[in-house]
Coordinates of C-alpha atoms in Angstrom, one line a residue:
X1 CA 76.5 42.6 -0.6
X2 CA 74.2 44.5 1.4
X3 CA 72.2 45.9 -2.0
X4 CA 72.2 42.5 -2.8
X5 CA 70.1 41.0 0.6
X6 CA 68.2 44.4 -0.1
X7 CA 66.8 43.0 -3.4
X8 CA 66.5 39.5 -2.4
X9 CA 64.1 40.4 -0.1
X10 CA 62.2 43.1 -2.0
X11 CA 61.8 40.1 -4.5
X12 CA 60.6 37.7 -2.1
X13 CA 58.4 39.7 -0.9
X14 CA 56.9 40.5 -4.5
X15 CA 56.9 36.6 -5.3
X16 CA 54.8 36.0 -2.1
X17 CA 52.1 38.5 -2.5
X18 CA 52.1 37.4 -6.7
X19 CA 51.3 33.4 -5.2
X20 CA 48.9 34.7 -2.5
X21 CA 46.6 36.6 -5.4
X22 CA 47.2 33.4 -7.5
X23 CA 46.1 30.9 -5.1
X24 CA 43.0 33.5 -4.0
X25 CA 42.0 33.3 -7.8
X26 CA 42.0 29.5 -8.5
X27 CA 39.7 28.9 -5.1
X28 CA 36.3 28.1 -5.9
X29 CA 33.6 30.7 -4.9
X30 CA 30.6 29.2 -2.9
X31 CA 28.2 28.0 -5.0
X32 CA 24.6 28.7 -4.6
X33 CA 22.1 26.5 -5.7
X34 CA 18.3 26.5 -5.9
X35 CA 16.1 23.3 -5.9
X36 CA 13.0 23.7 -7.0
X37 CA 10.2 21.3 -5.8
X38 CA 7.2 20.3 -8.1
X39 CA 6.1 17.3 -6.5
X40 CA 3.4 16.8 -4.6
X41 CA 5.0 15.9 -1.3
X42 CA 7.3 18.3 0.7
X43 CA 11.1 18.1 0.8
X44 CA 12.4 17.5 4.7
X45 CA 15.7 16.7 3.8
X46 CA 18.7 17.3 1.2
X47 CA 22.0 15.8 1.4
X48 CA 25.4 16.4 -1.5
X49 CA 28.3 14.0 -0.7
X50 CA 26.6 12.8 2.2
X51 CA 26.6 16.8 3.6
X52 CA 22.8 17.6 5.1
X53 CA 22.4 20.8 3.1
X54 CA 20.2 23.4 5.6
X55 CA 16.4 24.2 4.4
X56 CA 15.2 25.8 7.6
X57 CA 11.4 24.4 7.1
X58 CA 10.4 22.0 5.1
X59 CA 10.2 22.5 1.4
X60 CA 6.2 22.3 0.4
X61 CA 5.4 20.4 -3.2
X62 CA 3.5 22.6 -5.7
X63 CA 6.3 25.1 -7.2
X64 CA 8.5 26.4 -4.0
X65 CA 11.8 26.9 -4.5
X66 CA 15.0 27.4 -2.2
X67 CA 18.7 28.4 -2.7
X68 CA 21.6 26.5 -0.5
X69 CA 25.2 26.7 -0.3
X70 CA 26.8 23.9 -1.2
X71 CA 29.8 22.0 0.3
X72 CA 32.8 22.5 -1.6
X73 CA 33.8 20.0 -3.9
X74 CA 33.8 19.2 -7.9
X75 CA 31.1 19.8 -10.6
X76 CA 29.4 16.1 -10.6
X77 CA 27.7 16.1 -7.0
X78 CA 25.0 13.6 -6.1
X79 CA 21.9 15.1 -4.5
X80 CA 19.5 12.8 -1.8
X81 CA 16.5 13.9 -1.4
X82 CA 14.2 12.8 1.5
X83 CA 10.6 13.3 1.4
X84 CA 7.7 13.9 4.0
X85 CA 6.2 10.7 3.5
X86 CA 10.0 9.1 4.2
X87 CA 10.5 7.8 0.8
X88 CA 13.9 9.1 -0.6
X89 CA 15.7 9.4 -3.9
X90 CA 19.0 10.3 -5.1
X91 CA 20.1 12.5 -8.1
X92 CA 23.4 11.7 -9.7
X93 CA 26.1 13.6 -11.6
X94 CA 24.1 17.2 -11.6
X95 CA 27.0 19.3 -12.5
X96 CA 26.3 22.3 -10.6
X97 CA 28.8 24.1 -12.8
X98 CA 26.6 24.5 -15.7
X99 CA 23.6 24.1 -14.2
X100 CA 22.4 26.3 -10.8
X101 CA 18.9 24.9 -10.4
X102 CA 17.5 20.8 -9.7
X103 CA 14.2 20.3 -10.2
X104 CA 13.0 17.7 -7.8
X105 CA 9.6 15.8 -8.0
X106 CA 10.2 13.4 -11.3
X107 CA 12.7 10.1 -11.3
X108 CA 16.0 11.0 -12.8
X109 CA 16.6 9.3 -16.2

């Protein structure tokens, strides 16, 4: 009987650490992202699933780029984008699983 707690335990234990590593594989890493901003106004503000995403300074038109870390969450995300002159516009369904940079200054199609 005693052998017998002995190895229920010894295989609890074994089960345990085997879910831990599974559930440690199946999270999602943090996902870094660059935008890059060719228009001609600067970027003040970026927002995913209504998350304001950190830029530090504002992100000057021309070609200047910055990487963020994105809010967890699925591949389809929707990106706001708010401009220095206070006009906004919204990118939907980048899937930042294939894709790791947005390129902001043109309308979405």
């Amino acid at each position: 009987m005693y052998a017998a707690r002995i190895a229920f335990l010894a295989l609890s234990a074994i089960a345990s650490l085997s879910l831990a590593r599974a559930a440690e594989a199946n999270r999602e890493p943090a996902r870094m992202f660059t935008l890059l901003n060719t228009s001609d106004l600067s970027v003040t503000a970026v927002a995913v699933a209504n998350t304001a995403l950190p830029l530090g300074e504002p992100l000057q038109g021309g070609t200047a780029a910055a990487t963020v870390r994105l809010p967890e969450g699925g591949c389809l995300r929707d990106f706001r984008v708010t401009f220095a002159d206070g006009s906004s516009r919204t990118y939907p369904g980048i899937d930042v699983c294939r894709f790791h940079r947005l390129r902001l200054g043109s309308w979405p199609r």
